[in-house]
Amino acid sequence: MVDDPWSSALHRLWQAASRAEEVAALADDVYAPLLATPGVHRVVGTRWDGRHVLRYMRALSAGSDTPVIVATTRSMPGAAVREPGGEPVVDRLEVAGLDDAVWPEAAFLREAPGGSVVSCTFRLDQRGWAALALAVDTSADLAAVESRLTQAVDVIVACHTGILQRGREARRGADDALLAEASLQMDSSLDVEDTLRRVARIAVPAVADGALVHLARTEGPEFVAATHVAVQQQRALESAGRDDPWLAALLARRGEEEDTVFLSGAALDGSPFAAPASPTTADATADADSGEGPHPTVVTISPLRARGRVLGTITFVYQRPEARLPDSAFLRSLATRAALAIDNALLYELRRTAVLSLQEHLLPSQLPVTDRWDLSASYAVGDPMLDVGGDFYDAVLRPDGSIALLIGDVCGRGAEAAALTGLARHTLRTLLEEGTDAGTALSRLNRALRQERASRFLTAVVATLTPRADGTVRLSTCSAGHPPPLVLRGDGTVSEVLSGGLLLGVLDDVSYESREEHLTADDTLVLFTDGLTESREAGGTFFESVLPARLAALRGSNAAHIAESLARQARAFRDSGQDDIALLVARWTGLPPDPGLLPPDHRLEQAALR
């Protein structure tokens, strides 16, 4: 005959188990149908941790709706004999034979009618186990009671397993989200130290309570960053990261390890993370058993490895329950992502240093110093990836006492552009120093580019400034497709130096002609590349449209102020455009330049910025 009441109750129990977020929520659905079994008078459940510490006890009698619940942290070493292995264990015992040191539920079971106990102990996970004990009388069908008890235990174990699985899945989802966010945060900076600080900040408190990051150096680990959830402990952590010899020696050894190492207990003796000495071992045990005091400190050290080399280490400090410690796979993944971000930042820094060094060698180390010319230049790298740009400039003193200013721009960026930049500047400089006129110098450069089969073209302009006896200067300008220079007159007016000419490196046998005009005292000649004029604001306006007004507002300024101010204004103006900006400024004074010369009225410059 089918046991309909129990089958229905078991069905409801499975349904409740699929929805439960903790095993304790099943208590009513488990206890009530078991108590409805003929001959069963009381159900007592217990929950234990791996150290044989009783954490929870719940007792319910037949005919009662009010359970007795005891939450405790009672250590019972004698209960070790009851701890199950892999499979649930069912026992039939007499109440009179129960040992209170092994059976904390004995007091409840003795109060029930009858004298027998049917008990099932079962493992929930690696950290704990549980038991259900039923007080029965002689009328009970013990086989049926055992069957129902084991079926109920199957539901409880399945429920707990499902809860753990859902928890692991939720944690994996959270870990994946954290790793994704960590990658975004770390990859958003190409500065090495900033990247390392981001690694430490991201991990606390989501991963650990504290974090230390070190770079591997020949002389030993170099402390870079530390963070902790508690400000006072952060200061101590920073001090340990910088100066602690135990930690330095450990990191030097662990940096070569393949995987994360976990340290706790005696392994931390002598370290800055060791727990303070307790008065007695018994007191320490009592605190651990009672759940009072801080959690034991655990330290993990993960090598930061990228491209087959160790870049450093990341050390996490934990003061939290064991269940909340990350696993090795997560820490390895986090360390790998951090190492790649750091490696990218290191490579970027090396590239940046190399590019800046190369860029410096493509430009003159200094401009000529003369008694009657105030000369200055400015160069701003516009490409965030720091490819070598093709802009160049120079100033050449010529045999006849004149000075030749040259500025140019090679199409594109990178190594090929850099090679053409060096060829163009040095060719023009050599020819102009020898007294070759500007048109001939440009033609010969064009011929050299064609003979080299250069795949890129370039623009350039040469302005030759020759002082006259009347105190003025003859300005001779020869251009090869370059933006025309501007002249800022002493009265504040701005004019464009008209010039023309074909690009260099495109056609054979091209000739270039010069245009002439004159400069007077306090006039300033400004040469620039198209990175200045093509800087574009968000609304689409080019800096070229505001350049005359911005330059006019700088009248009376020395050459250095004009060059730096225009470059700074163009960078602030542009919302798009990444070309380099080169400026070469020459102010004719007829007298030695005044290094302290500044605009007589800054209001003009400020008004032009509006």
XYZ file of C-alpha atoms in Angstrom:
610
model
C 0.000 0.000 0.000
C 1.346 3.385 -0.955
C 2.114 5.718 1.974
C 0.342 8.762 0.548
C 0.891 11.193 3.463
C 4.634 10.553 3.539
C 4.935 10.648 -0.265
C 3.160 13.995 -0.358
C 5.314 15.317 2.468
C 8.476 14.110 0.721
C 7.371 15.806 -2.496
C 6.808 19.071 -0.649
C 10.211 18.681 1.004
C 11.961 18.352 -2.342
C 10.138 21.416 -3.608
C 11.169 23.405 -0.538
C 14.756 22.185 -0.921
C 14.943 23.532 -4.481
C 14.036 27.002 -3.221
C 15.895 27.093 0.110
C 18.817 29.435 0.570
C 19.948 27.702 3.762
C 19.424 24.213 5.167
C 17.844 25.504 8.372
C 14.890 26.712 6.308
C 13.900 23.073 5.707
C 13.460 22.290 9.406
C 9.660 22.552 9.491
C 9.284 20.542 6.290
C 11.570 17.815 7.688
C 10.505 17.605 11.350
C 6.716 17.638 10.937
C 6.367 14.609 8.616
C 8.924 12.635 10.626
C 6.906 13.308 13.812
C 3.783 12.172 11.967
C 5.382 8.731 11.568
C 3.771 6.229 13.973
C 5.859 5.670 17.087
C 8.063 8.790 16.685
C 7.806 11.232 19.591
C 10.692 13.669 19.203
C 13.147 14.839 16.515
C 16.470 16.454 17.449
C 18.847 17.851 14.848
C 22.449 18.936 15.437
C 25.004 20.775 13.292
C 28.781 20.375 13.810
C 31.884 21.945 12.363
C 35.072 20.106 11.489
C 36.601 20.634 14.921
C 33.741 18.778 16.673
C 32.232 22.042 17.828
C 28.461 21.953 18.221
C 27.042 24.997 16.421
C 23.309 24.390 16.426
C 20.674 22.124 17.972
C 16.923 22.020 17.311
C 14.371 19.812 19.076
C 10.662 19.398 18.356
C 8.138 17.099 20.057
C 5.036 15.480 18.592
C 1.983 17.620 19.153
C 4.036 20.816 19.573
C 4.513 23.660 17.123
C 7.287 25.380 19.075
C 10.793 23.981 18.631
C 13.606 24.397 21.114
C 16.568 25.977 19.327
C 20.046 26.173 20.815
C 22.791 28.157 19.076
C 26.161 27.454 20.643
C 29.890 27.028 20.058
C 30.390 24.116 22.437
C 33.512 22.055 21.897
C 32.848 18.307 22.275
C 35.916 16.241 21.357
C 34.036 13.075 22.324
C 31.670 13.558 19.385
C 34.526 12.583 17.056
C 33.350 8.959 17.286
C 30.089 9.992 15.604
C 31.592 11.919 12.691
C 30.608 10.181 9.464
C 32.825 9.410 6.508
C 31.517 9.572 2.986
C 28.084 7.963 3.398
C 25.333 8.622 5.985
C 25.449 6.320 9.017
C 22.205 5.022 10.611
C 22.253 3.688 14.193
C 19.678 2.158 16.540
C 20.475 2.841 20.185
C 18.863 2.750 23.608
C 18.379 6.132 25.259
C 19.791 4.807 28.519
C 23.099 4.064 26.843
C 23.712 7.558 25.422
C 26.840 9.333 26.657
C 26.206 13.076 27.220
C 29.812 13.831 26.208
C 29.064 12.351 22.790
C 25.325 13.024 22.472
C 24.375 16.596 23.431
C 20.834 15.804 22.283
C 20.507 13.009 24.904
C 18.734 15.298 27.402
C 15.953 16.000 24.881
C 15.671 12.365 23.818
C 15.330 11.114 27.395
C 12.255 13.296 27.929
C 10.327 11.492 25.172
C 8.195 8.360 25.761
C 9.761 5.059 24.830
C 13.390 4.185 25.175
C 14.906 3.854 21.716
C 16.694 6.190 19.309
C 17.101 5.973 15.567
C 19.925 8.326 14.451
C 21.485 9.266 11.135
C 24.747 11.191 10.929
C 25.757 12.612 7.564
C 28.413 14.880 6.080
C 27.365 18.218 4.637
C 30.744 19.275 3.243
C 34.434 19.128 4.065
C 34.008 21.564 6.931
C 31.033 20.137 8.770
C 28.505 17.383 9.406
C 25.067 16.981 10.969
C 22.790 14.464 12.665
C 19.073 13.750 13.004
C 17.979 11.667 15.983
C 14.404 10.325 16.516
C 13.021 9.195 19.873
C 10.700 6.201 19.196
C 8.623 3.773 21.218
C 8.086 0.054 20.821
C 5.166 0.529 18.419
C 7.368 2.063 15.766
C 8.218 0.175 12.589
C 11.969 0.733 12.804
C 12.578 -0.215 9.176
C 9.995 2.349 8.016
C 11.432 4.940 10.389
C 14.948 4.342 9.053
C 13.688 4.575 5.464
C 11.975 7.896 6.044
C 14.932 9.246 8.001
C 17.418 8.413 5.228
C 15.076 9.876 2.602
C 14.840 13.109 4.589
C 18.645 13.158 4.949
C 19.002 12.688 1.189
C 16.900 15.828 0.682
C 18.925 17.796 3.245
C 22.246 16.777 1.684
C 20.976 17.553 -1.821
C 19.692 20.922 -0.612
C 23.018 21.783 1.005
C 24.923 20.657 -2.094
C 22.676 22.818 -4.274
C 23.156 25.805 -2.004
C 26.928 25.349 -2.163
C 26.794 24.956 -5.943
C 24.696 28.078 -6.364
C 27.059 29.883 -4.022
C 30.053 28.752 -6.056
C 28.362 29.849 -9.265
C 27.484 33.218 -7.756
C 31.033 33.564 -6.512
C 32.437 32.614 -9.907
C 30.186 35.219 -11.459
C 31.365 37.798 -8.941
C 34.975 36.728 -9.472
C 34.604 36.986 -13.261
C 33.040 40.433 -12.891
C 35.858 41.485 -10.574
C 38.495 40.161 -12.959
C 36.856 41.970 -15.868
C 36.686 45.211 -13.887
C 40.262 44.731 -12.727
C 41.410 44.334 -16.326
C 39.578 47.487 -17.378
C 40.982 49.483 -14.470
C 44.532 48.232 -14.889
C 44.523 48.564 -18.671
C 43.274 52.153 -18.471
C 46.687 53.394 -17.377
C 50.053 53.050 -19.081
C 51.957 54.418 -16.109
C 53.768 51.601 -14.273
C 53.335 52.832 -10.712
C 49.756 53.941 -11.309
C 48.946 50.489 -12.706
C 50.449 48.825 -9.630
C 48.489 51.096 -7.289
C 45.304 50.235 -9.180
C 46.026 46.524 -8.650
C 46.213 47.047 -4.891
C 43.099 49.241 -4.731
C 40.951 46.883 -6.820
C 41.740 43.873 -4.627
C 40.794 45.463 -1.285
C 38.329 44.667 0.214
C 36.790 42.540 -2.567
C 39.588 39.950 -2.535
C 41.516 40.535 0.683
C 41.789 42.841 3.688
C 45.182 44.137 2.618
C 47.447 44.079 -0.424
C 51.121 44.752 -1.141
C 52.685 45.071 -4.592
C 56.409 44.829 -5.312
C 58.441 45.044 -8.506
C 61.336 42.669 -9.044
C 64.656 44.490 -9.198
C 68.225 43.224 -9.399
C 68.936 44.530 -5.916
C 65.774 42.984 -4.471
C 62.001 43.571 -4.282
C 60.995 47.217 -4.690
C 57.902 48.277 -2.753
C 55.399 50.143 -4.935
C 51.947 50.138 -3.350
C 49.946 49.003 -0.321
C 46.364 49.335 0.805
C 44.283 48.023 3.703
C 40.686 48.334 4.823
C 41.909 49.879 8.103
C 43.935 53.092 7.906
C 46.181 52.249 10.853
C 46.945 48.802 9.492
C 47.659 50.318 6.084
C 50.465 52.375 7.593
C 51.892 49.243 9.194
C 51.515 47.378 5.909
C 53.361 50.115 4.005
C 56.168 50.012 6.572
C 56.435 46.238 6.246
C 56.428 46.498 2.463
C 59.314 48.957 2.491
C 61.560 47.800 5.307
C 60.739 44.341 6.688
C 63.681 41.964 6.078
C 61.538 38.823 6.606
C 59.147 39.905 3.878
C 61.935 41.036 1.543
C 63.708 37.682 1.848
C 60.465 35.769 1.330
C 59.479 37.786 -1.742
C 62.923 37.339 -3.258
C 62.469 33.567 -2.991
C 58.786 33.377 -3.849
C 59.135 35.559 -6.925
C 60.472 32.516 -8.762
C 57.591 30.253 -7.701
C 55.202 29.117 -10.408
C 51.998 29.521 -8.401
C 50.425 31.233 -5.414
C 51.612 30.161 -1.973
C 49.339 30.257 1.116
C 50.936 30.999 4.485
C 49.337 30.827 7.933
C 50.050 29.798 11.495
C 53.648 28.838 12.192
C 54.664 29.723 8.626
C 54.183 33.389 9.580
C 56.376 33.254 12.708
C 58.831 36.134 12.684
C 56.827 38.003 10.079
C 54.960 41.317 10.408
C 51.757 39.295 9.983
C 52.278 36.913 12.905
C 49.461 36.865 15.469
C 50.324 38.411 18.881
C 51.235 35.860 21.523
C 48.253 34.642 23.565
C 48.510 34.303 27.373
C 48.099 30.530 27.204
C 47.489 27.869 24.622
C 44.260 26.955 26.373
C 43.015 30.543 26.131
C 43.840 30.624 22.437
C 41.974 27.377 21.866
C 39.010 28.650 23.829
C 38.874 31.845 21.769
C 39.004 29.861 18.528
C 36.285 27.520 19.710
C 34.069 30.327 20.903
C 34.389 32.261 17.678
C 35.570 35.353 19.564
C 38.508 37.542 18.564
C 39.908 38.176 15.070
C 40.198 35.460 12.475
C 43.667 33.942 12.017
C 45.789 35.821 9.505
C 46.408 34.165 6.154
C 48.901 35.556 3.635
C 49.103 34.661 -0.052
C 51.946 35.594 -2.381
C 51.436 35.406 -6.138
C 54.210 35.990 -8.695
C 53.481 38.550 -11.392
C 54.709 36.750 -14.470
C 54.509 37.884 -18.094
C 56.334 36.792 -21.236
C 58.348 34.214 -19.292
C 59.779 36.581 -16.711
C 58.848 37.599 -13.183
C 57.933 41.267 -12.927
C 57.190 41.272 -9.213
C 54.797 39.896 -6.620
C 51.391 40.709 -5.182
C 50.846 39.857 -1.524
C 47.341 39.590 -0.050
C 46.616 39.648 3.676
C 43.373 38.094 4.951
C 41.651 38.336 8.316
C 38.376 36.675 7.394
C 36.707 33.255 7.599
C 38.291 30.455 5.602
C 35.170 30.170 3.462
C 35.769 33.698 2.148
C 39.344 33.091 1.029
C 39.855 33.078 -2.750
C 41.183 29.949 -4.389
C 44.476 29.539 -6.208
C 42.875 29.649 -9.659
C 41.306 33.065 -9.014
C 44.508 34.500 -7.548
C 46.500 33.112 -10.461
C 44.112 34.713 -12.951
C 44.218 38.065 -11.139
C 48.017 37.962 -10.959
C 48.246 37.101 -14.669
C 46.043 40.032 -15.638
C 47.971 42.350 -13.351
C 51.282 41.128 -14.782
C 50.126 41.731 -18.355
C 48.949 45.247 -17.480
C 52.259 45.968 -15.739
C 54.229 44.491 -18.625
C 52.330 46.678 -21.085
C 53.047 49.717 -18.920
C 56.746 48.808 -18.722
C 56.938 48.307 -22.481
C 55.141 51.587 -23.035
C 57.584 53.360 -20.729
C 60.547 51.856 -22.585
C 59.032 52.840 -25.905
C 58.241 56.305 -24.643
C 61.824 56.795 -23.467
C 63.202 55.517 -26.767
C 60.855 57.676 -28.838
C 61.591 60.820 -26.864
C 65.305 60.139 -27.155
C 64.997 59.625 -30.920
C 62.791 62.698 -31.244
C 65.399 64.764 -29.439
C 68.066 63.616 -31.888
C 65.886 64.616 -34.825
C 65.709 68.188 -33.533
C 68.517 70.640 -32.815
C 69.820 70.485 -29.258
C 69.830 74.290 -29.154
C 69.172 77.268 -31.380
C 71.860 79.819 -32.308
C 72.335 82.726 -29.931
C 72.766 86.077 -31.652
C 72.881 89.684 -30.474
C 69.940 90.859 -32.554
C 67.624 87.848 -32.774
C 65.385 86.422 -30.094
C 64.893 82.805 -31.185
C 62.809 80.059 -29.599
C 61.012 76.839 -30.551
C 58.390 74.508 -29.145
C 57.598 70.875 -29.921
C 54.559 69.013 -28.586
C 54.053 65.292 -29.270
C 50.443 64.743 -30.240
C 50.191 60.954 -30.713
C 49.231 59.134 -27.502
C 50.892 55.980 -28.847
C 54.113 57.960 -29.148
C 55.170 56.943 -32.637
C 58.012 59.147 -33.800
C 56.620 62.163 -35.588
C 57.837 63.720 -38.807
C 57.954 67.392 -37.764
C 61.328 69.125 -37.704
C 62.829 72.595 -37.464
C 66.254 74.256 -37.328
C 67.988 77.626 -37.424
C 71.217 78.087 -39.384
C 73.732 80.940 -39.272
C 74.933 81.564 -42.823
C 78.310 82.818 -44.074
C 76.873 86.180 -45.187
C 75.597 87.019 -41.689
C 72.005 86.086 -42.416
C 70.069 83.447 -40.506
C 67.961 80.757 -42.174
C 64.968 79.313 -40.373
C 63.565 76.031 -41.635
C 60.590 73.957 -40.599
C 59.034 70.898 -42.215
C 56.672 67.991 -41.828
C 57.045 64.450 -43.184
C 53.783 62.674 -43.991
C 52.903 60.015 -41.397
C 54.672 58.709 -38.324
C 56.992 55.921 -37.320
C 60.456 54.716 -38.274
C 60.240 55.590 -41.964
C 58.990 59.088 -41.189
C 61.813 59.504 -38.679
C 64.402 58.448 -41.264
C 63.103 61.004 -43.775
C 62.957 63.644 -41.051
C 66.643 63.158 -40.294
C 67.535 63.181 -44.002
C 65.538 66.356 -44.691
C 66.767 68.409 -41.744
C 70.428 67.495 -42.110
C 70.390 67.952 -45.895
C 68.844 71.411 -45.680
C 71.052 72.408 -42.748
C 74.254 71.375 -44.544
C 73.322 73.168 -47.768
C 72.205 76.354 -46.015
C 75.329 76.470 -43.839
C 77.420 76.327 -47.020
C 75.601 79.385 -48.388
C 73.287 77.596 -50.839
C 70.181 79.643 -51.491
C 66.890 78.287 -50.129
C 65.340 77.442 -53.525
C 68.349 75.420 -54.603
C 68.525 73.674 -51.223
C 64.878 72.571 -51.505
C 65.385 71.381 -55.093
C 68.391 69.306 -54.111
C 66.469 67.789 -51.202
C 63.646 66.917 -53.580
C 66.124 65.231 -55.923
C 67.606 63.239 -53.019
C 64.151 62.032 -51.957
C 63.348 60.913 -55.483
C 66.679 59.100 -55.813
C 66.021 57.315 -52.489
C 62.593 56.298 -53.820
C 61.002 57.644 -50.671
C 57.413 56.471 -50.318
C 56.390 59.534 -48.320
C 56.239 63.195 -49.237
C 57.079 66.124 -47.032
C 56.469 69.867 -46.812
C 58.984 72.496 -45.772
C 59.564 76.221 -45.710
C 62.843 78.118 -45.463
C 62.845 81.729 -44.280
C 66.113 83.633 -44.742
C 66.501 86.761 -42.569
C 69.129 89.261 -43.701
C 69.718 92.441 -41.631
C 69.979 95.715 -43.558
C 71.956 98.838 -42.815
C 68.758 100.816 -42.067
C 67.867 98.485 -39.164
C 65.254 96.495 -41.048
C 65.445 92.867 -42.143
C 64.894 91.382 -45.570
C 62.672 88.320 -45.248
C 63.047 85.842 -48.106
C 60.632 82.914 -47.933
C 60.761 79.757 -50.044
C 58.077 77.133 -49.492
C 57.461 73.553 -50.640
C 53.756 73.079 -49.953
C 54.062 74.124 -46.309
C 51.581 76.292 -44.312
C 52.615 79.931 -44.779
C 54.406 81.620 -41.854
C 52.825 84.514 -39.973
C 54.339 87.875 -39.095
C 53.313 89.621 -35.871
C 54.061 93.314 -36.328
C 55.056 95.566 -33.478
C 51.652 97.314 -33.645
C 49.805 94.003 -33.106
C 48.696 93.365 -36.677
C 49.188 89.874 -38.095
C 49.899 89.102 -41.751
C 50.488 85.949 -43.722
C 53.737 85.454 -45.650
C 52.607 84.455 -49.126
C 54.594 81.615 -50.644
C 53.987 78.614 -52.887
C 55.682 75.531 -54.205
C 55.125 71.802 -54.739
C 55.510 69.132 -52.103
C 58.926 67.525 -51.785
C 59.424 63.954 -52.985
C 56.539 63.858 -55.480
C 57.931 65.018 -58.865
C 61.372 65.149 -60.456
C 63.197 68.400 -61.324
C 61.088 70.833 -59.319
C 62.285 74.403 -58.804
C 61.333 76.700 -55.966
C 61.109 80.503 -55.942
C 61.411 82.919 -53.040
C 59.096 85.761 -51.994
C 60.508 88.839 -50.255
C 59.247 91.381 -47.753
C 60.766 93.135 -44.740
C 60.645 93.169 -40.960
C 61.201 96.074 -38.610
C 62.162 96.240 -34.964
C 59.821 94.232 -32.675
C 58.363 92.296 -35.605
C 58.122 88.556 -35.006
C 58.146 85.738 -37.557
C 56.255 82.559 -36.611
C 56.778 79.291 -38.504
C 54.707 76.217 -37.629
C 53.542 72.815 -38.826
C 49.940 71.912 -39.601
C 49.503 70.227 -36.206
C 48.944 73.755 -34.879
C 46.388 74.948 -37.415
C 44.518 71.615 -37.741
C 43.760 71.216 -34.040
C 39.989 70.997 -33.963
C 37.561 71.721 -31.160
C 34.397 69.680 -30.503
C 32.251 71.984 -32.646
C 34.474 71.436 -35.688
C 36.316 74.789 -35.642
C 40.003 74.609 -36.523
C 42.610 76.480 -34.516
C 43.651 78.072 -37.799
C 40.581 80.324 -37.624
C 41.543 81.775 -34.247
C 45.320 81.731 -34.687
C 45.727 85.352 -35.931
C 43.767 86.734 -32.963
C 45.651 84.507 -30.499
C 48.969 85.607 -31.986
C 47.980 89.290 -31.960
C 47.193 89.035 -28.245
C 50.819 88.016 -27.670
C 52.359 91.211 -29.065
C 55.287 92.458 -27.024
C 56.080 88.933 -25.830
C 59.462 87.342 -26.196
C 59.926 84.437 -28.615
C 59.829 81.743 -25.919
C 56.511 82.954 -24.539
C 54.944 83.106 -27.993
C 56.085 79.579 -28.927
C 55.011 77.958 -25.648
C 51.735 79.885 -25.408
C 50.560 79.003 -28.916
C 51.431 75.319 -28.468
C 49.655 75.222 -25.104
C 46.578 76.990 -26.465
C 46.340 74.605 -29.444
C 46.503 71.555 -27.161
C 43.810 72.977 -24.912
C 41.698 73.964 -27.915
C 41.606 70.640 -29.695
C 39.101 67.919 -29.076
C 40.352 65.882 -32.041
C 43.566 65.702 -33.986
C 46.733 64.028 -32.766
C 49.401 65.502 -34.980
C 52.595 66.865 -33.477
C 52.945 70.620 -33.133
C 56.217 72.325 -34.016
C 56.772 76.095 -33.742
C 59.813 78.200 -34.559
C 59.692 81.875 -33.573
C 62.151 84.667 -34.452
C 61.778 88.186 -33.057
C 63.926 90.962 -34.555
C 65.133 93.412 -31.958
C 68.317 94.864 -33.370
C 69.481 94.611 -29.736
C 70.374 91.694 -27.426
C 67.068 90.024 -26.426
C 65.663 90.680 -22.967
C 65.121 87.241 -21.338
C 62.625 88.717 -18.912
C 60.448 90.263 -21.599
C 56.770 89.372 -21.120
C 53.521 90.732 -22.470
C 53.005 94.304 -21.215
C 49.325 93.539 -20.708
C 48.136 89.975 -20.050
C 44.548 91.087 -20.533
C 45.055 90.990 -24.304
C 46.075 87.334 -24.211
C 43.266 86.398 -21.830
C 40.693 88.176 -23.986
C 41.845 86.217 -27.050
C 41.241 82.933 -25.237
C 37.538 83.627 -24.756
